[in-house]
């Protein structure tokens, strides 16, 4: 009973830790002999990602990270508006900014203390087959190696072509023409640590955008949109990079910690489950980073895959539960692609119609607060709601109204992630992650799973006589009023 996790970036690390926490032995494979913590890379980690990491013992990431409280948006040389983040009543912040390198360091420390995780570094995957199990062929400094496992989660990232080809998949989609220059700088910028700044068409980057994110330790990440063919080496050598930075921060000391140039993509595989292999994170989907939907959606993939594989390996569920991994997480990837593509169309209009729309929105936003919501600089990552999942029992009394306004969450209902609340037994999501959980009100039906009594009303809006069936990833599977329905709902939530 072993799962091979291929790739030890944050998604692979999270998958391995979640499986081990549920008692499943893991072989964690990575091509690099050692980790090289270079650059900020993914920096914005959403509340529900922090929630998963806290359950694994990495609560320090929340404490170390920085949460800005105001999003300031500018057009050319004037500020359009500043949006302040609401307090959602959670013990966790809506997100933190923290470098991917620090996240990997903390998760590596947890992995080193986990006896069920066998780390194989310096193992480059060269082939994969499924002759009744998963066979992973690797090249190492000591020659070829072969790893066998019951299942595999492929977290090999955008460059994971070997694994994708082995299962007959590829990343289909589009790549954007413009490039983005990213610089991590360290500088004393009083007041900037509490703000994210987004500039449309500023005088010092005409016709394009700039985004500035604060990070811990007086560090700031600056993203410039630059034209195709941009030459970073030439700009550095000629002093233009220094002028580019000083146009933003002024004449003050600074240090560049890392810089790189990226092209953004929107690409998806057709199937995220192929036999015994589950594709996760950037190995399965690529989206533009505005809204931080890359790493955060990858962690959601990892949690979805881990509890389902653990259930199947323990004999608690059948193969149909693994089919639901594709059904749920591919739908999430499609939504992320839609949201980020809409943002990119606003940031980089593709035709005259889109250019006219953007110009009109930005002009109205300067004088009419009602237009502020139309300015699209990225919708922050949020959970995907499994209301249409084959595992979810719909509740006619709680219909899903579709994607809520930016920054809002839908009311609790089947298919919705539980709110982050505390009950007598501890944090409600932590209780759910121990296995299927029934939340009961007085007079509610009983079922053959653990139960916790909750008050009528409250954060869930539970009604008298109801019982709420919750999955091991803290999503609501069903709201029950008839005791006879409990068994059917549980069978449905485990894939039939």
mmCIF file of C-alpha atoms in Angstrom, residues 87-253:
data_model
loop_
_atom_site.group_PDB
_atom_site.id
_atom_site.type_symbol
_atom_site.label_atom_id
_atom_site.label_comp_id
_atom_site.label_asym_id
_atom_site.label_seq_id
_atom_site.Cartn_x
_atom_site.Cartn_y
_atom_site.Cartn_z
ATOM 1 C CA UNK A 87 -12.570 40.536 8.195
ATOM 2 C CA UNK A 88 -14.218 37.168 7.497
ATOM 3 C CA UNK A 89 -14.272 36.145 11.155
ATOM 4 C CA UNK A 90 -11.669 33.415 10.658
ATOM 5 C CA UNK A 91 -8.680 32.766 12.893
ATOM 6 C CA UNK A 92 -6.615 32.720 9.689
ATOM 7 C CA UNK A 93 -5.900 35.744 7.478
ATOM 8 C CA UNK A 94 -7.373 35.815 3.957
ATOM 9 C CA UNK A 95 -3.854 35.114 2.650
ATOM 10 C CA UNK A 96 -0.213 35.716 3.446
ATOM 11 C CA UNK A 97 2.665 36.754 1.224
ATOM 12 C CA UNK A 98 5.667 34.518 1.813
ATOM 13 C CA UNK A 99 8.274 33.172 -0.582
ATOM 14 C CA UNK A 100 7.837 29.681 -1.999
ATOM 15 C CA UNK A 101 11.380 28.920 -0.852
ATOM 16 C CA UNK A 102 10.387 29.385 2.801
ATOM 17 C CA UNK A 103 7.261 27.262 2.336
ATOM 18 C CA UNK A 104 9.369 24.453 0.889
ATOM 19 C CA UNK A 105 11.859 24.725 3.740
ATOM 20 C CA UNK A 106 9.163 24.345 6.400
ATOM 21 C CA UNK A 107 7.414 21.467 4.601
ATOM 22 C CA UNK A 108 10.779 19.709 4.131
ATOM 23 C CA UNK A 109 11.284 19.859 7.908
ATOM 24 C CA UNK A 110 7.910 18.178 8.442
ATOM 25 C CA UNK A 111 8.694 15.531 5.824
ATOM 26 C CA UNK A 112 12.026 14.756 7.512
ATOM 27 C CA UNK A 113 10.134 13.943 10.725
ATOM 28 C CA UNK A 114 7.543 11.737 8.988
ATOM 29 C CA UNK A 115 8.598 8.041 9.000
ATOM 30 C CA UNK A 116 6.021 7.100 6.353
ATOM 31 C CA UNK A 117 7.676 9.315 3.710
ATOM 32 C CA UNK A 118 10.694 7.875 1.864
ATOM 33 C CA UNK A 119 12.400 10.769 0.046
ATOM 34 C CA UNK A 120 14.295 9.869 -3.143
ATOM 35 C CA UNK A 121 16.230 12.943 -4.316
ATOM 36 C CA UNK A 122 18.323 12.970 -7.464
ATOM 37 C CA UNK A 123 15.785 10.718 -9.194
ATOM 38 C CA UNK A 124 14.798 12.063 -12.622
ATOM 39 C CA UNK A 125 11.693 10.346 -13.980
ATOM 40 C CA UNK A 126 12.437 8.853 -17.398
ATOM 41 C CA UNK A 127 9.385 6.633 -17.845
ATOM 42 C CA UNK A 128 6.141 5.455 -16.302
ATOM 43 C CA UNK A 129 3.904 2.454 -16.956
ATOM 44 C CA UNK A 130 0.879 0.818 -15.326
ATOM 45 C CA UNK A 131 1.108 -3.000 -15.497
ATOM 46 C CA UNK A 132 -1.407 -3.538 -12.666
ATOM 47 C CA UNK A 133 0.509 -1.056 -10.499
ATOM 48 C CA UNK A 134 2.539 2.079 -11.192
ATOM 49 C CA UNK A 135 6.136 1.537 -12.286
ATOM 50 C CA UNK A 136 8.325 4.649 -12.323
ATOM 51 C CA UNK A 137 11.666 4.488 -14.101
ATOM 52 C CA UNK A 138 14.281 6.960 -12.838
ATOM 53 C CA UNK A 139 17.780 8.038 -13.795
ATOM 54 C CA UNK A 140 20.139 8.653 -10.862
ATOM 55 C CA UNK A 141 23.844 9.346 -10.355
ATOM 56 C CA UNK A 142 24.218 5.643 -9.491
ATOM 57 C CA UNK A 143 22.382 4.378 -12.542
ATOM 58 C CA UNK A 144 18.751 3.597 -13.370
ATOM 59 C CA UNK A 145 16.288 2.900 -10.577
ATOM 60 C CA UNK A 146 12.775 1.445 -10.614
ATOM 61 C CA UNK A 147 10.034 2.359 -8.143
ATOM 62 C CA UNK A 148 6.761 0.448 -7.836
ATOM 63 C CA UNK A 149 3.657 1.812 -6.118
ATOM 64 C CA UNK A 150 -0.070 1.184 -6.002
ATOM 65 C CA UNK A 151 -0.834 4.702 -7.255
ATOM 66 C CA UNK A 152 1.025 7.880 -8.183
ATOM 67 C CA UNK A 153 0.322 11.591 -7.867
ATOM 68 C CA UNK A 154 2.251 13.483 -10.537
ATOM 69 C CA UNK A 155 3.315 16.920 -9.271
ATOM 70 C CA UNK A 156 6.121 17.367 -11.774
ATOM 71 C CA UNK A 157 5.104 20.867 -12.817
ATOM 72 C CA UNK A 158 4.821 22.544 -16.183
ATOM 73 C CA UNK A 159 7.894 20.667 -17.447
ATOM 74 C CA UNK A 160 6.495 17.260 -16.522
ATOM 75 C CA UNK A 161 6.238 16.157 -20.156
ATOM 76 C CA UNK A 162 7.651 12.679 -19.474
ATOM 77 C CA UNK A 163 4.797 11.795 -17.130
ATOM 78 C CA UNK A 164 2.133 13.471 -19.249
ATOM 79 C CA UNK A 165 3.269 11.663 -22.400
ATOM 80 C CA UNK A 166 3.368 8.351 -20.522
ATOM 81 C CA UNK A 167 -0.345 8.681 -19.684
ATOM 82 C CA UNK A 168 -1.306 10.107 -23.082
ATOM 83 C CA UNK A 169 -1.839 13.708 -21.979
ATOM 84 C CA UNK A 170 -0.474 17.138 -22.829
ATOM 85 C CA UNK A 171 -1.091 20.733 -21.728
ATOM 86 C CA UNK A 172 -3.411 22.134 -24.402
ATOM 87 C CA UNK A 173 -4.209 25.838 -24.525
ATOM 88 C CA UNK A 174 -2.630 29.201 -25.266
ATOM 89 C CA UNK A 175 0.435 31.220 -24.322
ATOM 90 C CA UNK A 176 0.379 35.012 -24.037
ATOM 91 C CA UNK A 177 2.635 37.054 -26.293
ATOM 92 C CA UNK A 178 3.778 39.616 -23.735
ATOM 93 C CA UNK A 179 6.363 38.746 -21.112
ATOM 94 C CA UNK A 180 6.517 39.677 -17.436
ATOM 95 C CA UNK A 181 9.703 40.768 -15.684
ATOM 96 C CA UNK A 182 9.804 39.873 -11.989
ATOM 97 C CA UNK A 183 12.255 41.385 -9.489
ATOM 98 C CA UNK A 184 12.569 40.722 -5.775
ATOM 99 C CA UNK A 185 14.051 43.804 -4.136
ATOM 100 C CA UNK A 186 14.870 44.747 -0.575
ATOM 101 C CA UNK A 187 14.347 48.401 0.324
ATOM 102 C CA UNK A 188 13.074 50.673 3.077
ATOM 103 C CA UNK A 189 9.659 51.819 1.779
ATOM 104 C CA UNK A 190 7.671 53.180 4.759
ATOM 105 C CA UNK A 191 3.967 52.348 4.566
ATOM 106 C CA UNK A 192 4.276 50.047 1.576
ATOM 107 C CA UNK A 193 4.244 46.821 3.637
ATOM 108 C CA UNK A 194 0.499 47.145 4.207
ATOM 109 C CA UNK A 195 -0.399 47.711 0.552
ATOM 110 C CA UNK A 196 -0.569 45.917 -2.751
ATOM 111 C CA UNK A 197 -0.199 48.403 -5.612
ATOM 112 C CA UNK A 198 -1.426 47.810 -9.159
ATOM 113 C CA UNK A 199 -0.685 50.283 -11.935
ATOM 114 C CA UNK A 200 -2.471 50.379 -15.295
ATOM 115 C CA UNK A 201 -0.421 52.177 -17.961
ATOM 116 C CA UNK A 202 1.876 54.109 -15.609
ATOM 117 C CA UNK A 203 4.115 56.818 -17.148
ATOM 118 C CA UNK A 204 7.200 54.708 -16.332
ATOM 119 C CA UNK A 205 5.830 51.589 -18.096
ATOM 120 C CA UNK A 206 3.598 53.123 -20.781
ATOM 121 C CA UNK A 207 0.961 50.930 -22.367
ATOM 122 C CA UNK A 208 1.539 48.116 -19.905
ATOM 123 C CA UNK A 209 1.022 47.160 -16.237
ATOM 124 C CA UNK A 210 3.031 46.946 -13.011
ATOM 125 C CA UNK A 211 2.173 45.051 -9.821
ATOM 126 C CA UNK A 212 3.942 45.502 -6.475
ATOM 127 C CA UNK A 213 3.516 42.977 -3.648
ATOM 128 C CA UNK A 214 5.068 43.410 -0.180
ATOM 129 C CA UNK A 215 6.787 40.453 1.464
ATOM 130 C CA UNK A 216 8.295 39.961 4.947
ATOM 131 C CA UNK A 217 11.587 41.601 5.834
ATOM 132 C CA UNK A 218 11.256 44.835 3.788
ATOM 133 C CA UNK A 219 11.183 42.822 0.578
ATOM 134 C CA UNK A 220 8.981 43.654 -2.369
ATOM 135 C CA UNK A 221 8.140 41.740 -5.507
ATOM 136 C CA UNK A 222 7.660 43.905 -8.591
ATOM 137 C CA UNK A 223 6.097 42.527 -11.788
ATOM 138 C CA UNK A 224 6.380 44.562 -14.987
ATOM 139 C CA UNK A 225 4.570 43.639 -18.167
ATOM 140 C CA UNK A 226 7.198 43.906 -20.932
ATOM 141 C CA UNK A 227 7.054 43.317 -24.699
ATOM 142 C CA UNK A 228 7.868 40.050 -26.415
ATOM 143 C CA UNK A 229 11.596 39.974 -27.151
ATOM 144 C CA UNK A 230 12.522 41.831 -23.950
ATOM 145 C CA UNK A 231 16.229 41.326 -23.113
ATOM 146 C CA UNK A 232 16.884 41.293 -19.358
ATOM 147 C CA UNK A 233 20.658 40.916 -19.712
ATOM 148 C CA UNK A 234 20.883 43.928 -22.018
ATOM 149 C CA UNK A 235 18.734 46.022 -19.679
ATOM 150 C CA UNK A 236 20.874 45.101 -16.684
ATOM 151 C CA UNK A 237 24.115 45.790 -18.543
ATOM 152 C CA UNK A 238 22.989 49.192 -19.762
ATOM 153 C CA UNK A 239 21.608 50.403 -16.436
ATOM 154 C CA UNK A 240 17.990 50.417 -17.628
ATOM 155 C CA UNK A 241 16.906 47.935 -14.932
ATOM 156 C CA UNK A 242 18.167 50.305 -12.239
ATOM 157 C CA UNK A 243 16.233 53.171 -13.838
ATOM 158 C CA UNK A 244 13.141 50.971 -14.070
ATOM 159 C CA UNK A 245 13.287 50.213 -10.325
ATOM 160 C CA UNK A 246 14.060 53.809 -9.315
ATOM 161 C CA UNK A 247 11.088 55.081 -11.285
ATOM 162 C CA UNK A 248 8.996 53.253 -8.666
ATOM 163 C CA UNK A 249 10.944 53.559 -5.406
ATOM 164 C CA UNK A 250 12.854 56.801 -5.961
ATOM 165 C CA UNK A 251 16.428 57.643 -5.071
ATOM 166 C CA UNK A 252 16.982 55.302 -2.134
ATOM 167 C CA UNK A 253 19.162 52.233 -1.513
#
